[in-house]
mmCIF file of N, CA, C and O in Angstrom:
data_model
loop_
_atom_site.group_PDB
_atom_site.id
_atom_site.type_symbol
_atom_site.label_atom_id
_atom_site.label_comp_id
_atom_site.label_asym_id
_atom_site.label_seq_id
_atom_site.Cartn_x
_atom_site.Cartn_y
_atom_site.Cartn_z
ATOM 1 N N MET A 1 0.992 66.670 1.096
ATOM 2 C CA MET A 1 0.452 65.721 0.293
ATOM 3 C C MET A 1 -1.116 65.448 1.001
ATOM 4 O O MET A 1 -1.099 65.011 2.408
ATOM 5 N N PRO A 2 -2.210 65.458 0.274
ATOM 6 C CA PRO A 2 -3.735 65.290 0.558
ATOM 7 C C PRO A 2 -3.540 63.635 1.240
ATOM 8 O O PRO A 2 -2.916 62.938 0.746
ATOM 9 N N ASP A 3 -4.379 63.455 2.282
ATOM 10 C CA ASP A 3 -4.604 61.843 2.713
ATOM 11 C C ASP A 3 -5.535 61.301 1.600
ATOM 12 O O ASP A 3 -6.235 61.860 0.711
ATOM 13 N N SER A 4 -5.340 59.898 1.587
ATOM 14 C CA SER A 4 -6.277 59.194 0.496
ATOM 15 C C SER A 4 -7.430 59.274 0.927
ATOM 16 O O SER A 4 -7.916 59.566 2.390
ATOM 17 N N SER A 5 -8.816 58.965 0.198
ATOM 18 C CA SER A 5 -9.883 58.756 0.471
ATOM 19 C C SER A 5 -10.357 57.594 1.443
ATOM 20 O O SER A 5 -9.531 56.921 1.585
ATOM 21 N N PRO A 6 -11.201 57.794 1.989
ATOM 22 C CA PRO A 6 -11.756 56.740 2.934
ATOM 23 C C PRO A 6 -12.149 55.396 2.167
ATOM 24 O O PRO A 6 -11.784 54.437 2.923
ATOM 25 N N LEU A 7 -12.489 55.576 0.993
ATOM 26 C CA LEU A 7 -12.870 54.442 0.177
ATOM 27 C C LEU A 7 -11.424 53.568 0.031
ATOM 28 O O LEU A 7 -11.099 52.275 0.286
ATOM 29 N N GLU A 8 -10.185 54.582 -0.463
ATOM 30 C CA GLU A 8 -8.951 53.856 -0.761
ATOM 31 C C GLU A 8 -8.456 53.434 0.672
ATOM 32 O O GLU A 8 -7.654 52.145 0.539
ATOM 33 N N ARG A 9 -8.354 54.224 1.803
ATOM 34 C CA ARG A 9 -8.086 53.401 3.199
ATOM 35 C C ARG A 9 -8.646 52.309 3.428
ATOM 36 O O ARG A 9 -8.117 51.267 3.682
ATOM 37 N N GLY A 10 -10.141 52.125 3.287
ATOM 38 C CA GLY A 10 -10.990 50.924 3.426
ATOM 39 C C GLY A 10 -10.426 49.980 2.701
ATOM 40 O O GLY A 10 -10.351 48.656 3.193
ATOM 41 N N LEU A 11 -10.512 49.856 1.100
ATOM 42 C CA LEU A 11 -9.603 48.935 0.292
ATOM 43 C C LEU A 11 -8.569 48.434 0.851
ATOM 44 O O LEU A 11 -8.165 47.146 0.860
ATOM 45 N N LYS A 12 -7.534 49.220 1.087
ATOM 46 C CA LYS A 12 -6.099 48.875 1.622
ATOM 47 C C LYS A 12 -6.262 48.008 3.012
ATOM 48 O O LYS A 12 -5.412 47.021 2.919
ATOM 49 N N VAL A 13 -7.012 48.552 3.620
ATOM 50 C CA VAL A 13 -7.028 47.512 5.143
ATOM 51 C C VAL A 13 -7.878 46.412 4.790
ATOM 52 O O VAL A 13 -7.421 45.216 5.362
ATOM 53 N N LEU A 14 -8.856 46.286 3.879
ATOM 54 C CA LEU A 14 -9.701 45.140 3.340
ATOM 55 C C LEU A 14 -8.572 44.032 2.671
ATOM 56 O O LEU A 14 -8.495 42.935 2.816
ATOM 57 N N ALA A 15 -7.719 44.702 1.789
ATOM 58 C CA ALA A 15 -6.801 43.912 0.980
ATOM 59 C C ALA A 15 -5.689 43.137 2.244
ATOM 60 O O ALA A 15 -5.379 42.301 1.938
ATOM 61 N N GLU A 16 -5.348 43.985 3.089
ATOM 62 C CA GLU A 16 -4.417 43.596 3.949
ATOM 63 C C GLU A 16 -4.811 42.423 4.672
ATOM 64 O O GLU A 16 -4.289 41.343 5.198
ATOM 65 N N ARG A 17 -6.083 42.749 5.550
ATOM 66 C CA ARG A 17 -6.743 41.582 6.157
ATOM 67 C C ARG A 17 -7.445 40.366 5.538
ATOM 68 O O ARG A 17 -7.171 39.470 6.023
ATOM 69 N N ASP A 18 -7.918 40.474 4.146
ATOM 70 C CA ASP A 18 -8.365 39.419 3.474
ATOM 71 C C ASP A 18 -7.529 39.189 2.324
ATOM 72 O O ASP A 18 -8.174 39.073 1.314
ATOM 73 N N SER A 19 -6.513 38.918 2.663
ATOM 74 C CA SER A 19 -5.176 38.584 1.392
ATOM 75 C C SER A 19 -5.706 37.315 0.839
ATOM 76 O O SER A 19 -5.185 37.067 -0.492
ATOM 77 N N ASP A 20 -6.421 36.454 1.343
ATOM 78 C CA ASP A 20 -6.854 34.997 0.748
ATOM 79 C C ASP A 20 -8.102 35.146 0.121
ATOM 80 O O ASP A 20 -8.415 34.253 -0.603
ATOM 81 N N MET A 21 -8.595 36.418 -0.053
ATOM 82 C CA MET A 21 -9.765 36.132 -0.882
ATOM 83 C C MET A 21 -9.565 36.264 -2.326
ATOM 84 O O MET A 21 -8.448 36.576 -3.083
ATOM 85 N N PHE A 22 -10.434 35.502 -3.248
ATOM 86 C CA PHE A 22 -10.085 35.200 -4.629
ATOM 87 C C PHE A 22 -11.549 35.248 -5.161
ATOM 88 O O PHE A 22 -12.783 34.909 -4.315
ATOM 89 N N ILE A 23 -11.431 35.133 -6.489
ATOM 90 C CA ILE A 23 -12.820 34.760 -7.193
ATOM 91 C C ILE A 23 -12.737 33.830 -7.898
ATOM 92 O O ILE A 23 -11.511 33.220 -8.757
ATOM 93 N N PRO A 24 -13.623 32.637 -7.836
ATOM 94 C CA PRO A 24 -13.346 31.500 -8.251
ATOM 95 C C PRO A 24 -13.610 31.563 -9.884
ATOM 96 O O PRO A 24 -14.163 32.121 -10.348
ATOM 97 N N LYS A 25 -12.590 30.392 -10.377
ATOM 98 C CA LYS A 25 -12.443 30.443 -11.926
ATOM 99 C C LYS A 25 -13.469 29.409 -12.051
ATOM 100 O O LYS A 25 -13.894 28.483 -11.714
ATOM 101 N N LYS A 26 -13.867 29.731 -13.524
ATOM 102 C CA LYS A 26 -14.727 28.492 -14.125
ATOM 103 C C LYS A 26 -14.212 27.083 -14.221
ATOM 104 O O LYS A 26 -12.929 27.060 -14.496
ATOM 105 N N LEU A 27 -14.636 25.867 -13.923
ATOM 106 C CA LEU A 27 -14.256 24.959 -13.997
ATOM 107 C C LEU A 27 -13.769 24.434 -15.358
ATOM 108 O O LEU A 27 -14.560 24.823 -16.376
ATOM 109 N N GLU A 28 -12.861 23.674 -15.634
ATOM 110 C CA GLU A 28 -12.410 23.250 -17.189
ATOM 111 C C GLU A 28 -12.548 21.637 -17.376
ATOM 112 O O GLU A 28 -12.253 21.126 -16.020
ATOM 113 N N ALA A 29 -12.926 21.064 -18.386
ATOM 114 C CA ALA A 29 -12.969 19.732 -18.810
ATOM 115 C C ALA A 29 -11.727 19.113 -18.823
ATOM 116 O O ALA A 29 -10.808 19.660 -19.641
ATOM 117 N N VAL A 30 -11.090 18.419 -18.034
ATOM 118 C CA VAL A 30 -9.903 17.861 -18.218
ATOM 119 C C VAL A 30 -9.993 16.036 -18.398
ATOM 120 O O VAL A 30 -10.607 15.594 -17.881
ATOM 121 N N LYS A 31 -9.157 15.584 -19.317
ATOM 122 C CA LYS A 31 -9.149 14.412 -19.791
ATOM 123 C C LYS A 31 -8.292 13.713 -18.917
ATOM 124 O O LYS A 31 -7.183 13.955 -18.855
ATOM 125 N N TYR A 32 -8.525 12.665 -18.239
ATOM 126 C CA TYR A 32 -7.601 12.006 -17.033
ATOM 127 C C TYR A 32 -7.810 10.345 -17.329
ATOM 128 O O TYR A 32 -9.018 9.925 -16.848
ATOM 129 N N GLY A 33 -6.999 9.870 -17.850
ATOM 130 C CA GLY A 33 -7.407 8.250 -17.826
ATOM 131 C C GLY A 33 -8.285 8.301 -19.152
ATOM 132 O O GLY A 33 -8.184 8.857 -20.380
ATOM 133 N N GLY A 34 -9.466 7.341 -18.808
ATOM 134 C CA GLY A 34 -10.323 7.199 -19.975
ATOM 135 C C GLY A 34 -11.589 8.096 -19.656
ATOM 136 O O GLY A 34 -12.733 8.006 -20.185
ATOM 137 N N THR A 35 -11.411 9.241 -18.731
ATOM 138 C CA THR A 35 -12.560 9.807 -18.343
ATOM 139 C C THR A 35 -12.475 11.179 -18.369
ATOM 140 O O THR A 35 -11.115 11.695 -18.565
ATOM 141 N N THR A 36 -13.606 12.092 -18.229
ATOM 142 C CA THR A 36 -13.407 13.618 -18.335
ATOM 143 C C THR A 36 -13.709 14.104 -17.000
ATOM 144 O O THR A 36 -14.791 13.810 -16.527
ATOM 145 N N LEU A 37 -12.964 14.738 -16.149
ATOM 146 C CA LEU A 37 -13.463 15.321 -15.137
ATOM 147 C C LEU A 37 -13.652 16.766 -15.216
ATOM 148 O O LEU A 37 -12.812 17.403 -15.815
ATOM 149 N N MET A 38 -14.611 17.228 -14.552
ATOM 150 C CA MET A 38 -14.725 18.932 -14.401
ATOM 151 C C MET A 38 -14.061 19.308 -13.504
ATOM 152 O O MET A 38 -14.352 19.102 -12.175
ATOM 153 N N ALA A 39 -12.602 19.850 -13.414
ATOM 154 C CA ALA A 39 -11.928 20.325 -12.509
ATOM 155 C C ALA A 39 -11.547 21.688 -12.396
ATOM 156 O O ALA A 39 -11.751 22.254 -13.453
ATOM 157 N N TYR A 40 -10.926 22.162 -11.413
ATOM 158 C CA TYR A 40 -10.666 23.486 -10.860
ATOM 159 C C TYR A 40 -9.275 23.769 -11.813
ATOM 160 O O TYR A 40 -8.707 23.019 -12.066
ATOM 161 N N PRO A 41 -9.085 24.730 -12.532
ATOM 162 C CA PRO A 41 -8.019 25.221 -13.143
ATOM 163 C C PRO A 41 -6.517 25.111 -12.246
ATOM 164 O O PRO A 41 -6.613 25.111 -11.053
ATOM 165 N N GLU A 42 -5.584 24.656 -12.760
ATOM 166 C CA GLU A 42 -4.520 24.855 -11.818
ATOM 167 C C GLU A 42 -3.939 25.701 -11.058
ATOM 168 O O GLU A 42 -4.046 27.091 -11.471
ATOM 169 N N VAL A 43 -3.668 25.374 -10.009
ATOM 170 C CA VAL A 43 -2.978 26.577 -8.950
ATOM 171 C C VAL A 43 -1.670 26.185 -8.581
ATOM 172 O O VAL A 43 -1.236 25.040 -8.847
ATOM 173 N N ASP A 44 -1.028 27.311 -8.327
ATOM 174 C CA ASP A 44 0.456 26.999 -7.842
ATOM 175 C C ASP A 44 0.601 27.593 -6.252
ATOM 176 O O ASP A 44 -0.468 28.160 -5.624
ATOM 177 N N HIS A 45 1.858 27.490 -5.917
ATOM 178 C CA HIS A 45 2.054 28.055 -4.669
ATOM 179 C C HIS A 45 1.835 29.667 -4.560
ATOM 180 O O HIS A 45 2.014 30.284 -3.312
ATOM 181 N N ASN A 46 1.828 30.314 -5.497
ATOM 182 C CA ASN A 46 1.674 31.838 -5.566
ATOM 183 C C ASN A 46 0.113 32.336 -5.250
ATOM 184 O O ASN A 46 -0.297 33.209 -5.162
ATOM 185 N N SER A 47 -0.733 31.185 -5.543
ATOM 186 C CA SER A 47 -2.202 31.308 -5.494
ATOM 187 C C SER A 47 -2.621 31.358 -4.114
ATOM 188 O O SER A 47 -1.960 30.895 -3.224
ATOM 189 N N PRO A 48 -3.682 32.084 -3.621
ATOM 190 C CA PRO A 48 -4.072 32.574 -2.248
ATOM 191 C C PRO A 48 -4.328 30.988 -1.624
ATOM 192 O O PRO A 48 -4.973 30.017 -2.203
ATOM 193 N N ALA A 49 -3.962 30.645 -0.547
ATOM 194 C CA ALA A 49 -4.237 29.705 0.536
ATOM 195 C C ALA A 49 -5.798 29.089 0.264
ATOM 196 O O ALA A 49 -6.319 28.126 0.005
ATOM 197 N N ALA A 50 -6.658 30.204 0.588
ATOM 198 C CA ALA A 50 -8.138 29.832 0.149
ATOM 199 C C ALA A 50 -8.464 29.151 -1.258
ATOM 200 O O ALA A 50 -9.296 28.243 -1.413
ATOM 201 N N GLU A 51 -7.785 29.560 -2.099
ATOM 202 C CA GLU A 51 -7.920 29.357 -3.557
ATOM 203 C C GLU A 51 -7.552 27.975 -3.606
ATOM 204 O O GLU A 51 -8.160 26.889 -4.708
ATOM 205 N N ARG A 52 -6.369 27.604 -3.157
ATOM 206 C CA ARG A 52 -5.789 26.226 -3.298
ATOM 207 C C ARG A 52 -6.734 25.494 -2.478
ATOM 208 O O ARG A 52 -6.772 24.237 -2.886
ATOM 209 N N VAL A 53 -7.134 25.738 -1.287
ATOM 210 C CA VAL A 53 -7.971 24.698 -0.722
ATOM 211 C C VAL A 53 -9.443 24.482 -1.349
ATOM 212 O O VAL A 53 -10.029 23.394 -1.405
ATOM 213 N N PHE A 54 -10.087 25.544 -1.879
ATOM 214 C CA PHE A 54 -11.162 25.418 -2.769
ATOM 215 C C PHE A 54 -10.581 24.751 -4.028
ATOM 216 O O PHE A 54 -11.544 23.525 -4.428
ATOM 217 N N ALA A 55 -9.606 24.738 -4.549
ATOM 218 C CA ALA A 55 -9.439 23.795 -5.764
ATOM 219 C C ALA A 55 -9.330 22.334 -5.370
ATOM 220 O O ALA A 55 -9.698 21.453 -5.994
ATOM 221 N N LEU A 56 -8.515 22.219 -4.228
ATOM 222 C CA LEU A 56 -8.552 20.956 -3.674
ATOM 223 C C LEU A 56 -9.895 20.210 -3.672
ATOM 224 O O LEU A 56 -9.853 18.908 -3.941
ATOM 225 N N MET A 57 -10.978 20.798 -2.872
ATOM 226 C CA MET A 57 -12.073 20.614 -2.621
ATOM 227 C C MET A 57 -12.724 20.001 -3.749
ATOM 228 O O MET A 57 -13.394 18.996 -3.955
ATOM 229 N N ILE A 58 -12.913 20.908 -4.805
ATOM 230 C CA ILE A 58 -13.419 20.875 -6.185
ATOM 231 C C ILE A 58 -12.891 19.570 -6.571
ATOM 232 O O ILE A 58 -13.530 18.444 -7.370
ATOM 233 N N ASN A 59 -11.644 19.501 -7.061
ATOM 234 C CA ASN A 59 -10.784 18.422 -7.542
ATOM 235 C C ASN A 59 -11.167 17.221 -6.908
ATOM 236 O O ASN A 59 -11.372 15.842 -7.574
ATOM 237 N N LYS A 60 -11.172 17.072 -5.826
ATOM 238 C CA LYS A 60 -11.435 15.840 -4.804
ATOM 239 C C LYS A 60 -12.623 15.237 -5.074
ATOM 240 O O LYS A 60 -13.080 14.253 -5.645
ATOM 241 N N GLN A 61 -13.713 16.367 -5.365
ATOM 242 C CA GLN A 61 -15.152 15.826 -5.536
ATOM 243 C C GLN A 61 -15.181 15.217 -6.899
ATOM 244 O O GLN A 61 -15.716 14.316 -7.216
ATOM 245 N N ALA A 62 -14.284 15.817 -7.781
ATOM 246 C CA ALA A 62 -14.541 15.368 -9.128
ATOM 247 C C ALA A 62 -14.026 13.947 -9.309
ATOM 248 O O ALA A 62 -14.539 13.328 -10.057
ATOM 249 N N ALA A 63 -12.870 13.968 -8.705
ATOM 250 C CA ALA A 63 -12.076 12.485 -8.614
ATOM 251 C C ALA A 63 -13.121 11.345 -7.974
ATOM 252 O O ALA A 63 -13.037 10.340 -8.623
ATOM 253 N N GLU A 64 -13.514 11.816 -7.145
ATOM 254 C CA GLU A 64 -14.444 10.844 -6.072
ATOM 255 C C GLU A 64 -15.627 10.456 -6.946
ATOM 256 O O GLU A 64 -16.305 9.246 -6.987
ATOM 257 N N SER A 65 -16.265 11.524 -7.733
ATOM 258 C CA SER A 65 -17.525 11.129 -8.466
ATOM 259 C C SER A 65 -17.153 9.985 -9.628
ATOM 260 O O SER A 65 -18.213 9.509 -10.256
ATOM 261 N N GLN A 66 -15.712 10.008 -10.043
ATOM 262 C CA GLN A 66 -15.597 9.053 -11.365
ATOM 263 C C GLN A 66 -15.025 7.556 -10.551
ATOM 264 O O GLN A 66 -14.713 6.749 -11.438
ATOM 265 N N TYR A 67 -14.958 7.363 -9.290
ATOM 266 C CA TYR A 67 -14.303 5.961 -8.744
ATOM 267 C C TYR A 67 -13.043 5.684 -9.065
ATOM 268 O O TYR A 67 -12.709 4.608 -9.937
ATOM 269 N N LEU A 68 -12.329 6.715 -9.384
ATOM 270 C CA LEU A 68 -10.660 6.212 -9.838
ATOM 271 C C LEU A 68 -10.138 5.669 -8.715
ATOM 272 O O LEU A 68 -10.471 5.835 -7.350
ATOM 273 N N ASP A 69 -8.977 4.752 -8.950
ATOM 274 C CA ASP A 69 -8.434 4.325 -7.836
ATOM 275 C C ASP A 69 -7.505 5.181 -7.172
ATOM 276 O O ASP A 69 -7.093 6.368 -7.838
ATOM 277 N N VAL A 70 -6.891 4.822 -5.888
ATOM 278 C CA VAL A 70 -6.178 5.709 -4.886
ATOM 279 C C VAL A 70 -4.880 6.413 -5.840
ATOM 280 O O VAL A 70 -4.729 7.368 -5.869
ATOM 281 N N LYS A 71 -4.210 5.412 -6.431
ATOM 282 C CA LYS A 71 -3.103 6.022 -7.305
ATOM 283 C C LYS A 71 -3.355 7.028 -8.338
ATOM 284 O O LYS A 71 -2.656 8.058 -8.621
ATOM 285 N N ALA A 72 -4.501 6.849 -9.171
ATOM 286 C CA ALA A 72 -4.835 7.739 -10.015
ATOM 287 C C ALA A 72 -5.431 9.218 -9.447
ATOM 288 O O ALA A 72 -5.155 10.207 -9.782
ATOM 289 N N VAL A 73 -6.110 8.966 -8.187
ATOM 290 C CA VAL A 73 -6.493 10.060 -7.748
ATOM 291 C C VAL A 73 -5.261 10.902 -7.243
ATOM 292 O O VAL A 73 -5.167 12.442 -7.386
ATOM 293 N N ILE A 74 -4.380 10.413 -6.566
ATOM 294 C CA ILE A 74 -3.123 10.999 -5.887
ATOM 295 C C ILE A 74 -2.344 11.842 -7.293
ATOM 296 O O ILE A 74 -2.038 12.959 -7.213
ATOM 297 N N ASN A 75 -2.274 11.092 -8.478
ATOM 298 C CA ASN A 75 -1.718 11.761 -9.660
ATOM 299 C C ASN A 75 -2.555 12.906 -10.222
ATOM 300 O O ASN A 75 -1.784 13.811 -10.620
ATOM 301 N N PHE A 76 -3.881 12.741 -10.078
ATOM 302 C CA PHE A 76 -4.556 13.911 -10.636
ATOM 303 C C PHE A 76 -4.516 14.871 -9.648
ATOM 304 O O PHE A 76 -4.389 16.229 -10.068
ATOM 305 N N TYR A 77 -4.523 15.031 -8.370
ATOM 306 C CA TYR A 77 -4.351 16.129 -7.489
ATOM 307 C C TYR A 77 -3.108 16.397 -7.877
ATOM 308 O O TYR A 77 -2.759 18.003 -7.904
ATOM 309 N N ALA A 78 -1.976 15.835 -7.950
ATOM 310 C CA ALA A 78 -0.611 16.279 -8.180
ATOM 311 C C ALA A 78 -0.446 17.125 -9.519
ATOM 312 O O ALA A 78 0.255 18.187 -9.582
ATOM 313 N N SER A 79 -1.246 16.549 -10.465
ATOM 314 C CA SER A 79 -0.973 17.252 -11.935
ATOM 315 C C SER A 79 -1.699 18.541 -11.795
ATOM 316 O O SER A 79 -1.227 19.540 -12.381
ATOM 317 N N ARG A 80 -2.837 18.669 -10.873
ATOM 318 C CA ARG A 80 -3.545 20.023 -10.791
ATOM 319 C C ARG A 80 -2.813 21.292 -9.992
ATOM 320 O O ARG A 80 -2.939 22.472 -10.068
ATOM 321 N N VAL A 81 -1.761 20.822 -9.399
ATOM 322 C CA VAL A 81 -0.802 21.645 -8.515
ATOM 323 C C VAL A 81 0.536 21.673 -8.933
ATOM 324 O O VAL A 81 1.485 22.462 -8.232
ATOM 325 N N GLY A 82 1.059 20.902 -10.101
ATOM 326 C CA GLY A 82 2.268 20.944 -10.720
ATOM 327 C C GLY A 82 3.303 20.234 -9.899
ATOM 328 O O GLY A 82 4.487 20.595 -9.761
ATOM 329 N N LEU A 83 2.803 19.221 -9.172
ATOM 330 C CA LEU A 83 3.777 18.206 -8.328
ATOM 331 C C LEU A 83 3.422 17.073 -8.922
ATOM 332 O O LEU A 83 3.855 16.086 -7.878
ATOM 333 N N GLU A 84 3.535 16.766 -10.219
ATOM 334 C CA GLU A 84 3.349 15.398 -10.560
ATOM 335 C C GLU A 84 4.728 14.524 -10.390
ATOM 336 O O GLU A 84 4.612 13.467 -10.075
ATOM 337 N N SER A 85 5.965 14.963 -10.548
ATOM 338 C CA SER A 85 7.175 14.388 -10.051
ATOM 339 C C SER A 85 7.359 13.768 -8.620
ATOM 340 O O SER A 85 7.490 12.743 -8.609
ATOM 341 N N HIS A 86 6.959 14.665 -7.759
ATOM 342 C CA HIS A 86 6.849 14.438 -6.389
ATOM 343 C C HIS A 86 5.972 13.265 -6.269
ATOM 344 O O HIS A 86 6.305 12.511 -5.264
ATOM 345 N N ALA A 87 4.765 13.455 -6.527
ATOM 346 C CA ALA A 87 3.939 12.503 -6.543
ATOM 347 C C ALA A 87 4.203 11.137 -6.792
ATOM 348 O O ALA A 87 4.100 10.049 -6.209
ATOM 349 N N ARG A 88 4.786 10.934 -8.237
ATOM 350 C CA ARG A 88 5.245 9.693 -8.660
ATOM 351 C C ARG A 88 6.449 8.887 -7.727
ATOM 352 O O ARG A 88 6.661 7.848 -7.683
ATOM 353 N N VAL A 89 7.213 9.879 -7.322
ATOM 354 C CA VAL A 89 8.268 9.431 -6.568
ATOM 355 C C VAL A 89 7.755 8.747 -5.118
ATOM 356 O O VAL A 89 8.127 7.633 -4.806
ATOM 357 N N ALA A 90 6.870 9.561 -4.520
ATOM 358 C CA ALA A 90 6.261 8.954 -3.280
ATOM 359 C C ALA A 90 5.470 7.827 -3.395
ATOM 360 O O ALA A 90 5.400 6.938 -2.589
ATOM 361 N N VAL A 91 4.787 7.888 -4.503
ATOM 362 C CA VAL A 91 4.017 6.642 -4.594
ATOM 363 C C VAL A 91 4.712 5.329 -5.145
ATOM 364 O O VAL A 91 4.583 4.264 -4.625
ATOM 365 N N SER A 92 6.015 5.681 -5.948
ATOM 366 C CA SER A 92 6.704 4.516 -6.091
ATOM 367 C C SER A 92 7.513 3.980 -4.978
ATOM 368 O O SER A 92 7.670 2.722 -4.711
ATOM 369 N N GLN A 93 7.930 4.897 -3.967
ATOM 370 C CA GLN A 93 8.650 4.448 -2.723
ATOM 371 C C GLN A 93 7.542 3.813 -1.929
ATOM 372 O O GLN A 93 7.995 2.666 -1.267
ATOM 373 N N TRP A 94 6.141 4.110 -1.754
ATOM 374 C CA TRP A 94 5.172 3.583 -0.827
ATOM 375 C C TRP A 94 5.142 2.126 -1.393
ATOM 376 O O TRP A 94 5.038 1.073 -0.738
ATOM 377 N N THR A 95 4.714 2.135 -2.944
ATOM 378 C CA THR A 95 4.408 0.803 -3.431
ATOM 379 C C THR A 95 5.793 -0.149 -3.482
ATOM 380 O O THR A 95 5.407 -1.421 -3.245
ATOM 381 N N SER A 96 7.051 0.224 -3.484
ATOM 382 C CA SER A 96 8.173 -0.484 -3.485
ATOM 383 C C SER A 96 8.491 -1.087 -1.967
ATOM 384 O O SER A 96 8.636 -2.313 -1.897
ATOM 385 N N ARG A 97 8.188 -0.045 -1.073
ATOM 386 C CA ARG A 97 8.356 -0.685 0.561
ATOM 387 C C ARG A 97 7.184 -1.716 0.713
ATOM 388 O O ARG A 97 7.494 -2.772 1.311
ATOM 389 N N LEU A 98 6.153 -1.617 0.044
ATOM 390 C CA LEU A 98 4.896 -2.613 0.081
ATOM 391 C C LEU A 98 5.340 -4.032 -0.432
ATOM 392 O O LEU A 98 5.011 -4.833 0.263
ATOM 393 N N LYS A 99 5.843 -3.866 -1.767
ATOM 394 C CA LYS A 99 6.347 -5.176 -2.447
ATOM 395 C C LYS A 99 7.344 -5.757 -1.429
ATOM 396 O O LYS A 99 7.213 -6.990 -1.434
ATOM 397 N N GLU A 100 8.130 -5.310 -1.042
ATOM 398 C CA GLU A 100 9.325 -5.855 -0.256
ATOM 399 C C GLU A 100 8.529 -6.592 0.968
ATOM 400 O O GLU A 100 8.873 -7.643 1.369
ATOM 401 N N LYS A 101 7.700 -5.819 1.819
ATOM 402 C CA LYS A 101 7.228 -6.529 2.825
ATOM 403 C C LYS A 101 6.298 -7.396 2.461
ATOM 404 O O LYS A 101 6.311 -8.683 2.958
ATOM 405 N N TRP A 102 5.652 -7.402 1.455
ATOM 406 C CA TRP A 102 4.717 -8.365 1.056
ATOM 407 C C TRP A 102 5.346 -9.748 0.551
ATOM 408 O O TRP A 102 4.786 -10.814 0.765
ATOM 409 N N ASN A 103 6.238 -9.531 0.161
ATOM 410 C CA ASN A 103 7.021 -10.712 -0.757
ATOM 411 C C ASN A 103 8.009 -11.470 0.471
ATOM 412 O O ASN A 103 8.670 -12.580 0.038
ATOM 413 N N ASP A 104 8.106 -11.005 1.555
ATOM 414 C CA ASP A 104 8.959 -11.336 2.425
ATOM 415 C C ASP A 104 8.074 -12.456 3.564
ATOM 416 O O ASP A 104 7.229 -11.827 4.197
ATOM 417 N N PRO A 105 8.464 -13.700 3.597
ATOM 418 C CA PRO A 105 7.618 -14.545 4.474
ATOM 419 C C PRO A 105 7.688 -14.365 5.978
ATOM 420 O O PRO A 105 6.889 -14.617 6.579
ATOM 421 N N ALA A 106 8.659 -14.013 6.115
ATOM 422 C CA ALA A 106 9.090 -13.238 7.445
ATOM 423 C C ALA A 106 7.791 -12.407 7.951
ATOM 424 O O ALA A 106 7.501 -12.201 9.628
ATOM 425 N N ASN A 107 7.316 -11.650 7.055
ATOM 426 C CA ASN A 107 6.293 -10.482 7.721
ATOM 427 C C ASN A 107 4.800 -11.180 7.744
ATOM 428 O O ASN A 107 4.012 -10.509 8.047
ATOM 429 N N LEU A 108 4.672 -12.473 7.232
ATOM 430 C CA LEU A 108 3.143 -13.300 7.227
ATOM 431 C C LEU A 108 3.099 -13.736 8.643
ATOM 432 O O LEU A 108 3.899 -14.325 9.103
ATOM 433 N N THR A 109 1.763 -13.676 8.931
ATOM 434 C CA THR A 109 1.120 -14.172 10.238
ATOM 435 C C THR A 109 0.223 -15.217 9.760
ATOM 436 O O THR A 109 -0.810 -14.830 9.288
ATOM 437 N N VAL A 110 0.527 -16.438 10.207
ATOM 438 C CA VAL A 110 -0.461 -17.498 9.763
ATOM 439 C C VAL A 110 -1.505 -17.403 10.939
ATOM 440 O O VAL A 110 -1.262 -17.661 12.323
ATOM 441 N N LEU A 111 -2.664 -17.453 10.970
ATOM 442 C CA LEU A 111 -3.971 -17.154 11.667
ATOM 443 C C LEU A 111 -4.843 -18.692 11.562
ATOM 444 O O LEU A 111 -4.944 -19.169 10.490
ATOM 445 N N SER A 112 -4.973 -19.232 12.652
ATOM 446 C CA SER A 112 -5.633 -20.931 12.810
ATOM 447 C C SER A 112 -6.750 -20.559 13.656
ATOM 448 O O SER A 112 -7.150 -19.679 14.134
#
């Protein structure tokens, strides 16, 4: 059986070494709340790590440009990677703990 061509061997080595290489996708207009954001298309755990990082950077920039509140930004990020339910649970746990501590007078310190 003949050896593969140098080009095929080179492409195989390149594919093994740079498995996180990807071609960026076109941004899409996403309605979120009362605003439209230019966001990177949804990614999942099967996407290369470099693409997931790139998507996060693009989506972070899009969310920051619209001055969304922190809760909306977290939910927006989660919606782009398919983790909406996880984000809702984490945010509700965090806010419920905050409300518990805030409403307890024993946690308040009077500064004079």
